[in-house]
CSV table of C-alpha atoms and ligand atoms in Angstrom, one decimal:
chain,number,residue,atom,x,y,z
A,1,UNK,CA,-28.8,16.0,61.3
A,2,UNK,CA,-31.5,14.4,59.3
A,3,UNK,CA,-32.2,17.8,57.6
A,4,UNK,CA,-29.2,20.3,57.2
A,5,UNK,CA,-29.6,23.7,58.5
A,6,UNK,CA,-29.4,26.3,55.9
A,7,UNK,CA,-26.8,29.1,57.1
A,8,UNK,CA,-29.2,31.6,57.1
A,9,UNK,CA,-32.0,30.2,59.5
A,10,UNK,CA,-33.6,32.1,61.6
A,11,UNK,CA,-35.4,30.1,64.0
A,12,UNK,CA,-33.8,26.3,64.7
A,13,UNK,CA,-36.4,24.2,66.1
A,14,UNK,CA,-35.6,21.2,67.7
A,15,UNK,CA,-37.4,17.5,67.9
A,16,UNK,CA,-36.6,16.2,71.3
A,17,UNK,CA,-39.1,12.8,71.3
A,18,UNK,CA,-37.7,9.4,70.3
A,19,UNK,CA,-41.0,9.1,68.6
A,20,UNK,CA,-40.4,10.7,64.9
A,21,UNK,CA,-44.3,11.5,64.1
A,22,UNK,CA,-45.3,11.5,68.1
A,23,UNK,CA,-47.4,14.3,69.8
A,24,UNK,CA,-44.4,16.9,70.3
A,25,UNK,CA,-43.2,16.3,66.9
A,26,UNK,CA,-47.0,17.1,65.4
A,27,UNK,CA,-47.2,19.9,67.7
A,28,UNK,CA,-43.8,21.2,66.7
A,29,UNK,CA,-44.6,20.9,63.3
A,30,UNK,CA,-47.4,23.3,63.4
A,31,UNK,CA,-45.4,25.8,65.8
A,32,UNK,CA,-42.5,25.7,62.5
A,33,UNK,CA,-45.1,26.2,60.1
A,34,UNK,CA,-46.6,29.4,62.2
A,35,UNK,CA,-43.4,30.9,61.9
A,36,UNK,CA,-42.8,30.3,58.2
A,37,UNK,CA,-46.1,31.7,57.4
A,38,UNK,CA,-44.9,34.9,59.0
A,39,UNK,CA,-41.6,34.8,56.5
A,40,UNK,CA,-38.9,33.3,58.8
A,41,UNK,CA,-36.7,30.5,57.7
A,42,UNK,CA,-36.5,27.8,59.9
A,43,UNK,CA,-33.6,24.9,60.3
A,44,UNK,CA,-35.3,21.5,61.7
A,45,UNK,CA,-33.0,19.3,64.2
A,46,UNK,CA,-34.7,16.1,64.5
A,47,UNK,CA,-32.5,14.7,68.2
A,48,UNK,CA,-33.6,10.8,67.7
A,49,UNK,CA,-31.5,10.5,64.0
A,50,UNK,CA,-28.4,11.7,65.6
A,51,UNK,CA,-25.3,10.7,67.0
A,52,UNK,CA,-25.1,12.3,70.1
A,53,UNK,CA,-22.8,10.7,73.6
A,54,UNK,CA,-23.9,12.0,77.1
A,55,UNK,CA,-21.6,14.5,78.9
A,56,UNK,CA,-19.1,12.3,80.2
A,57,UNK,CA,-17.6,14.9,82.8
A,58,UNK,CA,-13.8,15.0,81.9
A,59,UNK,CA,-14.3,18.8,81.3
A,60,UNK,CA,-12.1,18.7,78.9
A,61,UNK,CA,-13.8,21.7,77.6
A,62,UNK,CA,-12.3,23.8,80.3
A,63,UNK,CA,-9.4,24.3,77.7
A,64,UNK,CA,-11.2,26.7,75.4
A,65,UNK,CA,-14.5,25.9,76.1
A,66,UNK,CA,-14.9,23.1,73.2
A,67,UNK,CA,-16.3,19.7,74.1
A,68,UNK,CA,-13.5,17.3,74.0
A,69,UNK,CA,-16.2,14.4,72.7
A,70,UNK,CA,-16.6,14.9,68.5
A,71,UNK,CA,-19.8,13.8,67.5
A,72,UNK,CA,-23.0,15.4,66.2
A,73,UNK,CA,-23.1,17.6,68.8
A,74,UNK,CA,-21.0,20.6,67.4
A,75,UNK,CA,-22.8,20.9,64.4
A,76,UNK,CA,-25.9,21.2,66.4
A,77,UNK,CA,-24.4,23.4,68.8
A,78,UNK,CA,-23.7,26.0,66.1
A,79,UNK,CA,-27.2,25.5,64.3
A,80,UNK,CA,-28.9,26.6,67.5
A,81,UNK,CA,-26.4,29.7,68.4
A,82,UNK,CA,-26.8,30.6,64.8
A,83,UNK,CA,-30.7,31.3,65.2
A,84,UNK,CA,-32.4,34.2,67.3
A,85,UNK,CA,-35.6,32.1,67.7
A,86,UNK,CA,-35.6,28.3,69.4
A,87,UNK,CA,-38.2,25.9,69.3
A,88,UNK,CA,-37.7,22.7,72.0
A,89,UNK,CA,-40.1,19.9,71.7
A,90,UNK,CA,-40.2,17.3,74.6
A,91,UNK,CA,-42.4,14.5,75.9
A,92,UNK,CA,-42.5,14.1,79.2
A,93,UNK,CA,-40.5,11.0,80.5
A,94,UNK,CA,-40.5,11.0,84.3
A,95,UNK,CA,-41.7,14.0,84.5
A,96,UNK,CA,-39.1,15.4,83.1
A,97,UNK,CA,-37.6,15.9,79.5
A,98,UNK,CA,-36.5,12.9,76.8
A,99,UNK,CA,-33.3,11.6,77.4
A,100,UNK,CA,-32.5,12.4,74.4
A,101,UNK,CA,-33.3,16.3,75.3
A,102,UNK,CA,-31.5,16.1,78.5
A,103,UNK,CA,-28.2,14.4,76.6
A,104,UNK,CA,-28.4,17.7,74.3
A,105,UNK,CA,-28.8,20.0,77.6
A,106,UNK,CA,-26.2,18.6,79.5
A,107,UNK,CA,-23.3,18.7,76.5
A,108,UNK,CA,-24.2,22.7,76.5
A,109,UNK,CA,-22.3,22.2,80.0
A,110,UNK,CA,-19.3,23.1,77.5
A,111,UNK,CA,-20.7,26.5,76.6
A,112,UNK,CA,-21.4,27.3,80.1
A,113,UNK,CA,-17.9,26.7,80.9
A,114,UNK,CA,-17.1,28.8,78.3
A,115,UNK,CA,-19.4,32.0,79.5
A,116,UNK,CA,-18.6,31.5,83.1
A,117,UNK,CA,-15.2,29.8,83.7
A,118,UNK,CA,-13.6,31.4,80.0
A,119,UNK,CA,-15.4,34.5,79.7
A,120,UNK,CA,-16.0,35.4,83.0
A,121,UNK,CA,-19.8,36.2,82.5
A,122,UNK,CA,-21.3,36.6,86.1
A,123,UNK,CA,-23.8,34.0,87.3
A,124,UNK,CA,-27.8,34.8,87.0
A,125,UNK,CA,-27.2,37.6,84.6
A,126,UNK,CA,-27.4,36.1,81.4
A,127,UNK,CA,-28.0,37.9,78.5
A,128,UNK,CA,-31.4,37.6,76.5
A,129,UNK,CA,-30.1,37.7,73.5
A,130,UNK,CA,-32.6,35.0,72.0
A,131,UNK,CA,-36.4,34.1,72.7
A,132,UNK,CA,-37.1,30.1,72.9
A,133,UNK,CA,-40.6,28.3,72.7
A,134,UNK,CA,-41.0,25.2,74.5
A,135,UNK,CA,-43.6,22.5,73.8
A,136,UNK,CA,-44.5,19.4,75.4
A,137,UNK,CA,-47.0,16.6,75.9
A,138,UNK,CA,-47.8,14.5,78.8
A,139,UNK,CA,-49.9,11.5,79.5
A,140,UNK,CA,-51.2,11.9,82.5
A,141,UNK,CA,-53.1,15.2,84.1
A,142,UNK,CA,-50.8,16.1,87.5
A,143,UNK,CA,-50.9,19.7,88.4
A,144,UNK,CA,-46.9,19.7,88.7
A,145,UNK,CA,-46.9,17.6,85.4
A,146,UNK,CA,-44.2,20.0,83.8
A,147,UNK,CA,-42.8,21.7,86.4
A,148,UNK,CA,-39.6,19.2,86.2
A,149,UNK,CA,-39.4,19.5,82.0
A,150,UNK,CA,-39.8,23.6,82.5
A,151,UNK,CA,-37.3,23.8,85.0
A,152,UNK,CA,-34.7,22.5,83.0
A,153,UNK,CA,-35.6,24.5,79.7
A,154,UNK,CA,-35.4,27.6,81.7
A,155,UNK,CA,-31.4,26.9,82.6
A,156,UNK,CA,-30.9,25.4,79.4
A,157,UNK,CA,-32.3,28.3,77.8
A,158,UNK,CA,-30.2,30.3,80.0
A,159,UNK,CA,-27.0,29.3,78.6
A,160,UNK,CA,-28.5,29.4,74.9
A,161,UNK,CA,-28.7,33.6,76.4
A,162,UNK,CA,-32.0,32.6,75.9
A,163,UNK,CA,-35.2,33.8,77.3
A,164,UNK,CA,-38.4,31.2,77.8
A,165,UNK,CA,-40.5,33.3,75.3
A,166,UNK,CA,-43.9,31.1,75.7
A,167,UNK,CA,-44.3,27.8,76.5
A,168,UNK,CA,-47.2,25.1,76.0
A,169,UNK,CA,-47.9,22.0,77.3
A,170,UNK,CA,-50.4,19.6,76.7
A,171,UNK,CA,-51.5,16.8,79.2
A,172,UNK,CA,-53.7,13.7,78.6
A,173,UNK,CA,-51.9,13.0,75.1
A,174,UNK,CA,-50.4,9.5,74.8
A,175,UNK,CA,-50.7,7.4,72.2
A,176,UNK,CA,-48.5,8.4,69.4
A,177,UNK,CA,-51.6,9.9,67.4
A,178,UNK,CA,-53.7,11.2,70.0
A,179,UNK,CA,-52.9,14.8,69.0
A,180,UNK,CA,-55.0,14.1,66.1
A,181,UNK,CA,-57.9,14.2,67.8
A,182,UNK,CA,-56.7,17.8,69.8
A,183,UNK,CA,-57.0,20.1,66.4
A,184,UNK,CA,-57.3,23.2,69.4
A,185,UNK,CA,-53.8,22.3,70.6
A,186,UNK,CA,-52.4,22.2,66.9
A,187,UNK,CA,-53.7,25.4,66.3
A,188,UNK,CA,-52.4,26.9,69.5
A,189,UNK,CA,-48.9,25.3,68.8
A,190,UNK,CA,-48.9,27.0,65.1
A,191,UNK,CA,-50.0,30.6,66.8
A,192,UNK,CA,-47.1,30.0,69.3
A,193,UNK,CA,-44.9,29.6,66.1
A,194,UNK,CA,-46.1,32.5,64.5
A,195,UNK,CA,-46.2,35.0,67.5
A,196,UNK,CA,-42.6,34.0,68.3
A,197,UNK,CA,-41.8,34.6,64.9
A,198,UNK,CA,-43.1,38.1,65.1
A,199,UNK,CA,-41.7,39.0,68.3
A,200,UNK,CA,-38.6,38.2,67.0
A,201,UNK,CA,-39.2,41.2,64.6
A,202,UNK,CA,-36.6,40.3,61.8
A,203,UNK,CA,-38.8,41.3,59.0
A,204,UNK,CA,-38.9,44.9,59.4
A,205,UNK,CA,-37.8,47.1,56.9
A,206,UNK,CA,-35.2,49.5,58.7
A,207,UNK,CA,-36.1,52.6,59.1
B,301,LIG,C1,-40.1,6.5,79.2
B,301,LIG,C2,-41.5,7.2,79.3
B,301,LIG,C3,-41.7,7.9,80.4
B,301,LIG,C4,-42.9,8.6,80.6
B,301,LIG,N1,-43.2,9.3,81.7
B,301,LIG,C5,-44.3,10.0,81.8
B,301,LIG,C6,-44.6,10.8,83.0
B,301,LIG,O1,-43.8,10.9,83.9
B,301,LIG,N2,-45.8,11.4,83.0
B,301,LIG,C7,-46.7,11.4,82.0
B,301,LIG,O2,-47.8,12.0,82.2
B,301,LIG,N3,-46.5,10.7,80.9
B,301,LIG,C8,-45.3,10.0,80.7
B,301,LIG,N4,-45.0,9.3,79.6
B,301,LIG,C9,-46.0,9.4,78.5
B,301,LIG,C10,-45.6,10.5,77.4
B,301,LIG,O3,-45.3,11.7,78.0
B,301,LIG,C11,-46.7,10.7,76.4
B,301,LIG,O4,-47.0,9.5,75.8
B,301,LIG,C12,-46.4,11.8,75.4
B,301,LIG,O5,-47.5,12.1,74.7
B,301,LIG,C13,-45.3,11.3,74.4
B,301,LIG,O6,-45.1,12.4,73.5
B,301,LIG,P1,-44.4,12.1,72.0
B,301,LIG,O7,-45.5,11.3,71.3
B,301,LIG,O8,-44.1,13.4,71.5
B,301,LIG,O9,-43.2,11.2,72.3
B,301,LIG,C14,-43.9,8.6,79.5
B,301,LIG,C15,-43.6,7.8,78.3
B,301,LIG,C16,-42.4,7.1,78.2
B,301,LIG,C17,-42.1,6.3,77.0
């Protein structure tokens, strides 16, 4: 993890595009500094500097629900449960997510052993116990342009207990910089930042 988590976050947002100053990664940006503004504390997880193998399918997390493979991936894994807020950024590769993304979604197959094979938690009725916002950018300007990427966020999500808070998804961005020249999207991606951050309601003083 190019930045470590501080224990304490409460949102952990996570950089899913190879490219490390891309369109996702500017729009994520703004959605983490939305959120600080509102007072929340934020661990960064930037996917392209880590060390992360794809789900190799031995299930040898059937045992206690711990991937067998030792790599980045648990520490990552613990930085995400720890948070109540997620922030996913993804380009749209074949219209669907980066393969880095997907490598990240598919070793979570371990903690959906865990809920469903270990614990016993029934199918379709996961718990909500977090809110996620996802962000992407495409290239092109297809009406079903996301539809892949948010598919797979939503059961990703799922197993994070998570619910797809808010989404947003830009299309026609594809050079790296071409979100410089959107300064509307950046501005929507920091209010998405923010608003999560206040729905998550953590700065209340109890009553
Ligand atoms: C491997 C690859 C596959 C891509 N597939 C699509 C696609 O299916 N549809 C599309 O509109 N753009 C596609 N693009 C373009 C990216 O989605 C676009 O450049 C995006 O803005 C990149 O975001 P980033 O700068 O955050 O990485 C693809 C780009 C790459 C490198």
């Amino acid at each position: 993890m190019s930045a470590r988590p501080s224990q304490m976050h409460q949102i952990t947002a996570i950089y899913g595009s190879p490219r490390r100053r891309g369109n996702t990664a500017t729009l994520l940006r703004r959605a983490v500094e939305g959120a600080r503004s509102e007072g929340l504390t934020v661990a960064e997880i930037f996917l392209r500097d880590l060390k992360m193998s794809p789900c190799l399918e031995i299930y040898g997390c059937q045992r206690d629900g711990e991937c067998a493979i030792r790599d980045d991936f648990q520490q990552v894994r613990d930085t995400i449960l720890a948070a109540q807020g997620i922030m996913l950024a993804s380009p749209i590769f074949f219209y669907s997510v980066s393969a880095q993304v997907k490598i990240l979604m598919d070793r979570f197959q371990s903690q959906w052993v865990k809920k469903h094979w270990i614990e016993g938690q029934p199918m379709g009725k996961s718990r909500r116990l977090r809110k996620g916002l996802f962000l992407s950018a495409g290239a092109t300007q297809g009406k079903k342009l996301f539809d892949g990427a948010l598919l797979s966020v939503k059961y990703f999500f799922d197993v994070l207990d998570t619910e797809l808070w808010d989404y947003k998804c830009f299309r026609g961005l594809d050079y790296a910089d071409d979100i410089r020249q959107h300064p509307d999207h950046q501005t929507e991606a920091f209010g998405a930042g923010a608003a999560l951050a206040r729905a998550l309601n953590l700065n209340k003083p109890e009553d």
